């Protein structure tokens, strides 16, 4: 068959959709996503975009992570430039922390009280959590029933050191360890850096909270 001299080669719509899908999959950074797929929406078959003289480029103006829907820009910067915005739907499963049993307000969370369940990306609760180990030494700000997602707005870090509390200062230097009596000058949670007064010398130092009775400092 003869092709008319005026015919212009056009960009395949399937290729444009594929570029949009690949962009989404390449820019997902959340390691908690499982069974991820990206599906570009249908494009108007009447579109006649000239074949790009150079490789197509893709971009987004918003974050893709944990969004079940996004829009990807596909553009040609060749001799006949054009830009097309392609809607893309993301499907994935995400691990979410749930309570195994009913827990009362103020309960100190332990891993035995929690479990991970997989939810579809488009069913995620606001401020969900995916790592139960990160909730150790956290307490509930309100009571929750069994089988409820544990979210950021239902927990807070528990103060394990109170302001004015006597503590043991563990000082380490050159492989040696020395213990001294001290007083916390500020409340703190595990891992916090707080000011502590050495009760022997009266000197104030910055020490790391290690437990409900000890702080650590490197000399």
GROMACS .gro file of C-alpha atoms in nm:
model
  219
    1UNK     CA    1   0.000   0.000   0.000
    2UNK     CA    2   0.119   0.348  -0.081
    3UNK     CA    3   0.156   0.599   0.206
    4UNK     CA    4   0.049   0.952   0.109
    5UNK     CA    5   0.339   1.194   0.092
    6UNK     CA    6   0.170   1.424   0.340
    7UNK     CA    7   0.131   1.149   0.607
    8UNK     CA    8   0.307   1.229   0.936
    9UNK     CA    9   0.438   0.958   1.164
   10UNK     CA   10   0.268   0.982   1.506
   11UNK     CA   11   0.366   0.872   1.855
   12UNK     CA   12   0.197   0.548   1.959
   13UNK     CA   13  -0.047   0.610   2.243
   14UNK     CA   14   0.049   0.276   2.397
   15UNK     CA   15   0.410   0.394   2.416
   16UNK     CA   16   0.304   0.716   2.590
   17UNK     CA   17   0.103   0.519   2.847
   18UNK     CA   18   0.397   0.284   2.903
   19UNK     CA   19   0.630   0.579   2.970
   20UNK     CA   20   0.386   0.714   3.231
   21UNK     CA   21   0.358   0.376   3.403
   22UNK     CA   22   0.736   0.329   3.414
   23UNK     CA   23   0.781   0.677   3.563
   24UNK     CA   24   0.547   0.596   3.852
   25UNK     CA   25   0.708   0.260   3.929
   26UNK     CA   26   1.057   0.414   3.917
   27UNK     CA   27   0.969   0.692   4.163
   28UNK     CA   28   0.797   0.489   4.435
   29UNK     CA   29   1.026   0.506   4.739
   30UNK     CA   30   0.813   0.337   5.005
   31UNK     CA   31   0.965  -0.005   5.076
   32UNK     CA   32   0.641  -0.111   5.252
   33UNK     CA   33   0.453  -0.134   4.923
   34UNK     CA   34   0.391  -0.490   4.803
   35UNK     CA   35   0.252  -0.625   4.474
   36UNK     CA   36   0.274  -0.286   4.308
   37UNK     CA   37   0.120  -0.220   3.968
   38UNK     CA   38   0.069   0.106   3.778
   39UNK     CA   39  -0.200   0.141   3.512
   40UNK     CA   40  -0.219   0.443   3.286
   41UNK     CA   41  -0.565   0.567   3.196
   42UNK     CA   42  -0.706   0.543   2.845
   43UNK     CA   43  -0.610   0.817   2.601
   44UNK     CA   44  -0.833   0.969   2.336
   45UNK     CA   45  -0.771   0.757   2.023
   46UNK     CA   46  -0.817   1.071   1.812
   47UNK     CA   47  -0.490   1.215   1.946
   48UNK     CA   48  -0.237   1.264   1.666
   49UNK     CA   49   0.092   1.362   1.833
   50UNK     CA   50   0.392   1.381   1.602
   51UNK     CA   51   0.660   1.118   1.653
   52UNK     CA   52   0.927   1.268   1.879
   53UNK     CA   53   1.273   1.306   1.724
   54UNK     CA   54   1.436   1.241   2.065
   55UNK     CA   55   1.344   1.012   2.360
   56UNK     CA   56   1.031   1.113   2.548
   57UNK     CA   57   1.066   1.268   2.895
   58UNK     CA   58   0.836   1.220   3.195
   59UNK     CA   59   0.771   1.426   3.508
   60UNK     CA   60   0.533   1.479   3.799
   61UNK     CA   61   0.459   1.791   4.002
   62UNK     CA   62   0.354   1.611   4.324
   63UNK     CA   63   0.483   1.322   4.534
   64UNK     CA   64   0.384   0.976   4.410
   65UNK     CA   65   0.437   0.778   4.732
   66UNK     CA   66   0.126   0.623   4.886
   67UNK     CA   67  -0.103   0.799   4.640
   68UNK     CA   68  -0.341   0.562   4.460
   69UNK     CA   69  -0.385   0.815   4.181
   70UNK     CA   70  -0.140   1.052   4.020
   71UNK     CA   71  -0.081   1.236   3.694
   72UNK     CA   72   0.236   1.200   3.489
   73UNK     CA   73   0.345   1.451   3.228
   74UNK     CA   74   0.490   1.297   2.912
   75UNK     CA   75   0.663   1.547   2.685
   76UNK     CA   76   0.860   1.572   2.366
   77UNK     CA   77   1.135   1.832   2.348
   78UNK     CA   78   1.221   1.751   1.988
   79UNK     CA   79   1.159   1.946   1.667
   80UNK     CA   80   0.783   1.940   1.722
   81UNK     CA   81   0.743   1.971   2.101
   82UNK     CA   82   0.430   1.864   2.285
   83UNK     CA   83   0.320   1.769   2.638
   84UNK     CA   84   0.049   1.526   2.741
   85UNK     CA   85  -0.075   1.459   3.097
   86UNK     CA   86  -0.159   1.096   3.165
   87UNK     CA   87  -0.363   0.978   3.469
   88UNK     CA   88  -0.212   0.673   3.639
   89UNK     CA   89  -0.371   0.448   3.900
   90UNK     CA   90  -0.140   0.272   4.147
   91UNK     CA   91  -0.240  -0.057   4.308
   92UNK     CA   92  -0.042  -0.200   4.599
   93UNK     CA   93  -0.070  -0.370   4.937
   94UNK     CA   94   0.071  -0.200   5.247
   95UNK     CA   95   0.150  -0.343   5.591
   96UNK     CA   96  -0.034  -0.156   5.867
   97UNK     CA   97  -0.004  -0.194   6.246
   98UNK     CA   98  -0.324  -0.315   6.417
   99UNK     CA   99  -0.409  -0.392   6.779
  100UNK     CA  100  -0.448  -0.760   6.865
  101UNK     CA  101  -0.668  -0.687   7.168
  102UNK     CA  102  -0.856  -0.404   7.334
  103UNK     CA  103  -0.612  -0.156   7.492
  104UNK     CA  104  -0.686   0.121   7.740
  105UNK     CA  105  -0.563   0.478   7.733
  106UNK     CA  106  -0.213   0.507   7.878
  107UNK     CA  107  -0.122   0.146   7.797
  108UNK     CA  108   0.247   0.100   7.722
  109UNK     CA  109   0.267  -0.071   7.385
  110UNK     CA  110   0.459  -0.395   7.342
  111UNK     CA  111   0.499  -0.597   7.023
  112UNK     CA  112   0.283  -0.879   7.164
  113UNK     CA  113  -0.017  -0.641   7.157
  114UNK     CA  114   0.032  -0.558   6.790
  115UNK     CA  115   0.016  -0.728   6.452
  116UNK     CA  116   0.068  -0.636   6.089
  117UNK     CA  117  -0.213  -0.661   5.836
  118UNK     CA  118  -0.203  -0.585   5.466
  119UNK     CA  119  -0.439  -0.323   5.329
  120UNK     CA  120  -0.489  -0.196   4.974
  121UNK     CA  121  -0.322   0.135   4.902
  122UNK     CA  122  -0.656   0.307   4.851
  123UNK     CA  123  -0.787   0.188   5.191
  124UNK     CA  124  -0.509   0.318   5.415
  125UNK     CA  125  -0.611   0.506   5.732
  126UNK     CA  126  -0.469   0.852   5.789
  127UNK     CA  127  -0.131   0.857   5.970
  128UNK     CA  128  -0.099   0.478   5.959
  129UNK     CA  129   0.211   0.298   6.089
  130UNK     CA  130   0.394   0.003   5.929
  131UNK     CA  131   0.658  -0.093   6.189
  132UNK     CA  132   0.539  -0.223   6.526
  133UNK     CA  133   0.894  -0.221   6.670
  134UNK     CA  134   0.897   0.160   6.645
  135UNK     CA  135   0.609   0.177   6.893
  136UNK     CA  136   0.796   0.019   7.184
  137UNK     CA  137   0.798   0.265   7.479
  138UNK     CA  138   0.501   0.450   7.328
  139UNK     CA  139   0.167   0.478   7.508
  140UNK     CA  140  -0.188   0.516   7.384
  141UNK     CA  141  -0.353   0.857   7.402
  142UNK     CA  142  -0.699   0.692   7.395
  143UNK     CA  143  -0.851   0.348   7.434
  144UNK     CA  144  -0.888   0.134   7.123
  145UNK     CA  145  -1.066  -0.192   7.047
  146UNK     CA  146  -0.913  -0.510   6.911
  147UNK     CA  147  -0.854  -0.505   6.537
  148UNK     CA  148  -0.810  -0.128   6.514
  149UNK     CA  149  -0.528   0.040   6.321
  150UNK     CA  150  -0.274   0.207   6.553
  151UNK     CA  151  -0.204   0.550   6.404
  152UNK     CA  152   0.024   0.840   6.487
  153UNK     CA  153  -0.258   1.036   6.644
  154UNK     CA  154  -0.335   0.756   6.892
  155UNK     CA  155   0.016   0.722   7.042
  156UNK     CA  156   0.282   0.933   7.209
  157UNK     CA  157   0.628   0.866   7.346
  158UNK     CA  158   0.624   0.789   7.718
  159UNK     CA  159   0.846   0.994   7.945
  160UNK     CA  160   1.076   0.739   8.102
  161UNK     CA  161   1.288   1.001   8.280
  162UNK     CA  162   1.117   1.273   8.483
  163UNK     CA  163   1.259   1.619   8.548
  164UNK     CA  164   1.434   1.618   8.886
  165UNK     CA  165   1.463   1.238   8.895
  166UNK     CA  166   1.784   1.085   9.028
  167UNK     CA  167   1.961   0.876   8.764
  168UNK     CA  168   2.278   0.677   8.716
  169UNK     CA  169   2.525   0.841   8.476
  170UNK     CA  170   2.724   0.582   8.282
  171UNK     CA  171   3.040   0.752   8.152
  172UNK     CA  172   3.250   0.570   7.893
  173UNK     CA  173   3.602   0.655   7.781
  174UNK     CA  174   3.875   0.443   7.619
  175UNK     CA  175   3.696   0.119   7.693
  176UNK     CA  176   3.641   0.208   8.060
  177UNK     CA  177   3.301   0.258   8.219
  178UNK     CA  178   3.232   0.471   8.526
  179UNK     CA  179   2.901   0.507   8.708
  180UNK     CA  180   2.804   0.824   8.891
  181UNK     CA  181   2.496   0.963   9.063
  182UNK     CA  182   2.312   1.236   8.876
  183UNK     CA  183   1.988   1.432   8.853
  184UNK     CA  184   1.789   1.483   8.536
  185UNK     CA  185   1.730   1.854   8.472
  186UNK     CA  186   1.476   1.783   8.200
  187UNK     CA  187   1.229   1.506   8.121
  188UNK     CA  188   1.322   1.265   7.843
  189UNK     CA  189   1.228   0.959   7.645
  190UNK     CA  190   1.451   0.676   7.526
  191UNK     CA  191   1.729   0.812   7.305
  192UNK     CA  192   1.674   1.176   7.400
  193UNK     CA  193   1.970   1.399   7.484
  194UNK     CA  194   1.896   1.579   7.813
  195UNK     CA  195   2.093   1.793   8.063
  196UNK     CA  196   2.199   1.597   8.372
  197UNK     CA  197   2.374   1.728   8.682
  198UNK     CA  198   2.658   1.522   8.828
  199UNK     CA  199   2.572   1.512   9.198
  200UNK     CA  200   2.938   1.463   9.296
  201UNK     CA  201   3.093   1.751   9.101
  202UNK     CA  202   2.785   1.968   9.047
  203UNK     CA  203   2.874   1.988   8.679
  204UNK     CA  204   2.596   1.976   8.418
  205UNK     CA  205   2.648   1.751   8.116
  206UNK     CA  206   2.443   1.638   7.816
  207UNK     CA  207   2.358   1.268   7.839
  208UNK     CA  208   2.152   1.019   7.637
  209UNK     CA  209   1.853   0.848   7.802
  210UNK     CA  210   1.915   0.472   7.805
  211UNK     CA  211   1.641   0.345   8.039
  212UNK     CA  212   1.407   0.467   8.312
  213UNK     CA  213   1.702   0.509   8.549
  214UNK     CA  214   2.021   0.544   8.344
  215UNK     CA  215   2.177   0.794   8.107
  216UNK     CA  216   2.495   0.759   7.904
  217UNK     CA  217   2.773   1.001   7.813
  218UNK     CA  218   3.097   0.956   7.620
  219UNK     CA  219   3.395   1.136   7.769
   0.00000   0.00000   0.00000
